[in-house]
């Protein structure tokens, strides 16, 4: 016959095992939910950041081309209709537009070509101009335009850039094509030019397709995440498997099904779970300014591996917890019940995520209750430290100790909500380290990391650690709530400190380094969002970078 003590002990042991198992289950479930949410947020942030970066270049091309177009249209007013019949008038007009276009492309990085071609119905088949980037010498030169008359209208490789925009009758981004006139694979933004119901011609700019491929190939997320780019005609422009692109009709059924699923507007900017070649994946897609779709893919195995590791660690943690629980129950049965109630209350708080120990009795007592209390206290501190560590990993940049991109994006959302509520007041400082690539290439990445830590220390000293973030390889941001009246003075002082430190560190790094800075204060009259203010600061920073490069050329 079993004693009451044995029966009670068996019941209590069963309860302890169930309770520990439930805690482990709930903890793992919560961790899975949080990890799944965090992974989706990370994918969306990566997609938004890359789309924003590529769109800045595409929109810059559109803006520059539109400005030249408006100028060309205004100039036509004073010379029309002589423009149609007098070659000398056209030549003078062409020179003026070409000078403006030339100055525009020089200040717009990545432009491969720019041109203005006239309708051969009133002009010669080679009239207009074509500014081409000479990659060998790094300069823009004017080369003889293509003779439109020697090619058929359907010959896209030679004259598609002329006839396609006129057929559309509005500005267009052309799908990627190989321009055999310059033997380059390009994408083009082209505007058809009309005046008083007369087709004048076309005006446009080209950028190298390799620019887009490089941008997409740079995307790295988790260990095996990657990105690919789909054109408006469903051809793949870049995929890690097809680095030079592939036509839609040559794709496997898996690829076709995947592309068809991401074209839906309902699926854009959302993390979608699907399968590809028998493997479950998570995918987020977004549309670029030129109509192409950028897709970021992460295999689900990336997330399940992390979860499996968490379950294993939880199991290792649960075993000693269960053993300690049983010992505690035995002690309680023989001694007192009141400490058990108090420990149960602490256990419930830990289950809810509160790890502060709240013992109202001495935990250094020499009996069993003291041992159990100290074990709970140590476990609470360990779990608290673990969760604090996970929080630091999520929100601190490991190299510099400043806030990382996740921390920055949360602050950006906070300021964006203030803008929406009409209560915004903030100041942004954008910083970019110059010559980091040179130091990485010639002195090694270890020296590059040392430089980033050194610059981060100067940033922290000048702007304050609590408001500074590292948002990219060599990009830093300081976010101030409110208007900082002396922000320009702070930046001048900061750059002076950097330059002084750079002189002192020259023997170590073998190159001088500097930090380009730009700032902007939120202005409700011109800014409709946080991004508008950031963009103004970013543009100022790039102007500062160009000034620094012009004044301090690097001699190798």
PDB file of C-alpha atoms in Angstrom, residues 5 26 64 92 122 148 166 230 233 275 282 301 340 347-348 352 360 362 370 379-381 388-389 412 481 490 535:
ATOM      1  CA  UNK A   5       3.485  10.937   0.955  1.00  0.00           C
ATOM      2  CA  UNK A  26       4.619  28.186 -24.485  1.00  0.00           C
ATOM      3  CA  UNK A  64      17.385  64.783 -65.205  1.00  0.00           C
ATOM      4  CA  UNK A  92      22.219  76.078 -83.001  1.00  0.00           C
ATOM      5  CA  UNK A 122      12.015  66.987 -91.584  1.00  0.00           C
ATOM      6  CA  UNK A 148      18.005  55.748 -88.428  1.00  0.00           C
ATOM      7  CA  UNK A 166       6.886  57.304 -80.302  1.00  0.00           C
ATOM      8  CA  UNK A 230      12.055  40.375 -62.983  1.00  0.00           C
ATOM      9  CA  UNK A 233       8.020  41.309 -69.886  1.00  0.00           C
ATOM     10  CA  UNK A 275       7.403  26.532 -52.469  1.00  0.00           C
ATOM     11  CA  UNK A 282       9.497  32.966 -47.834  1.00  0.00           C
ATOM     12  CA  UNK A 301      14.940  25.960 -43.504  1.00  0.00           C
ATOM     13  CA  UNK A 340       6.280  27.093  -2.099  1.00  0.00           C
ATOM     14  CA  UNK A 347       7.681  31.025 -11.409  1.00  0.00           C
ATOM     15  CA  UNK A 348       4.442  32.454 -12.814  1.00  0.00           C
ATOM     16  CA  UNK A 352       5.087  35.927 -18.160  1.00  0.00           C
ATOM     17  CA  UNK A 360      10.525  38.304   0.786  1.00  0.00           C
ATOM     18  CA  UNK A 362      16.280  35.210   3.126  1.00  0.00           C
ATOM     19  CA  UNK A 370      17.179  28.570   0.590  1.00  0.00           C
ATOM     20  CA  UNK A 379      17.856  30.973 -13.307  1.00  0.00           C
ATOM     21  CA  UNK A 380      15.986  34.289 -13.436  1.00  0.00           C
ATOM     22  CA  UNK A 381      19.247  36.209 -13.788  1.00  0.00           C
ATOM     23  CA  UNK A 388      19.000  41.179 -22.744  1.00  0.00           C
ATOM     24  CA  UNK A 389      21.670  39.628 -24.954  1.00  0.00           C
ATOM     25  CA  UNK A 412      12.269  56.312 -38.122  1.00  0.00           C
ATOM     26  CA  UNK A 481      14.346  65.055 -31.376  1.00  0.00           C
ATOM     27  CA  UNK A 490      28.636  70.430 -34.326  1.00  0.00           C
ATOM     28  CA  UNK A 535      16.652  62.637 -48.474  1.00  0.00           C
TER      29      UNK A 535
END
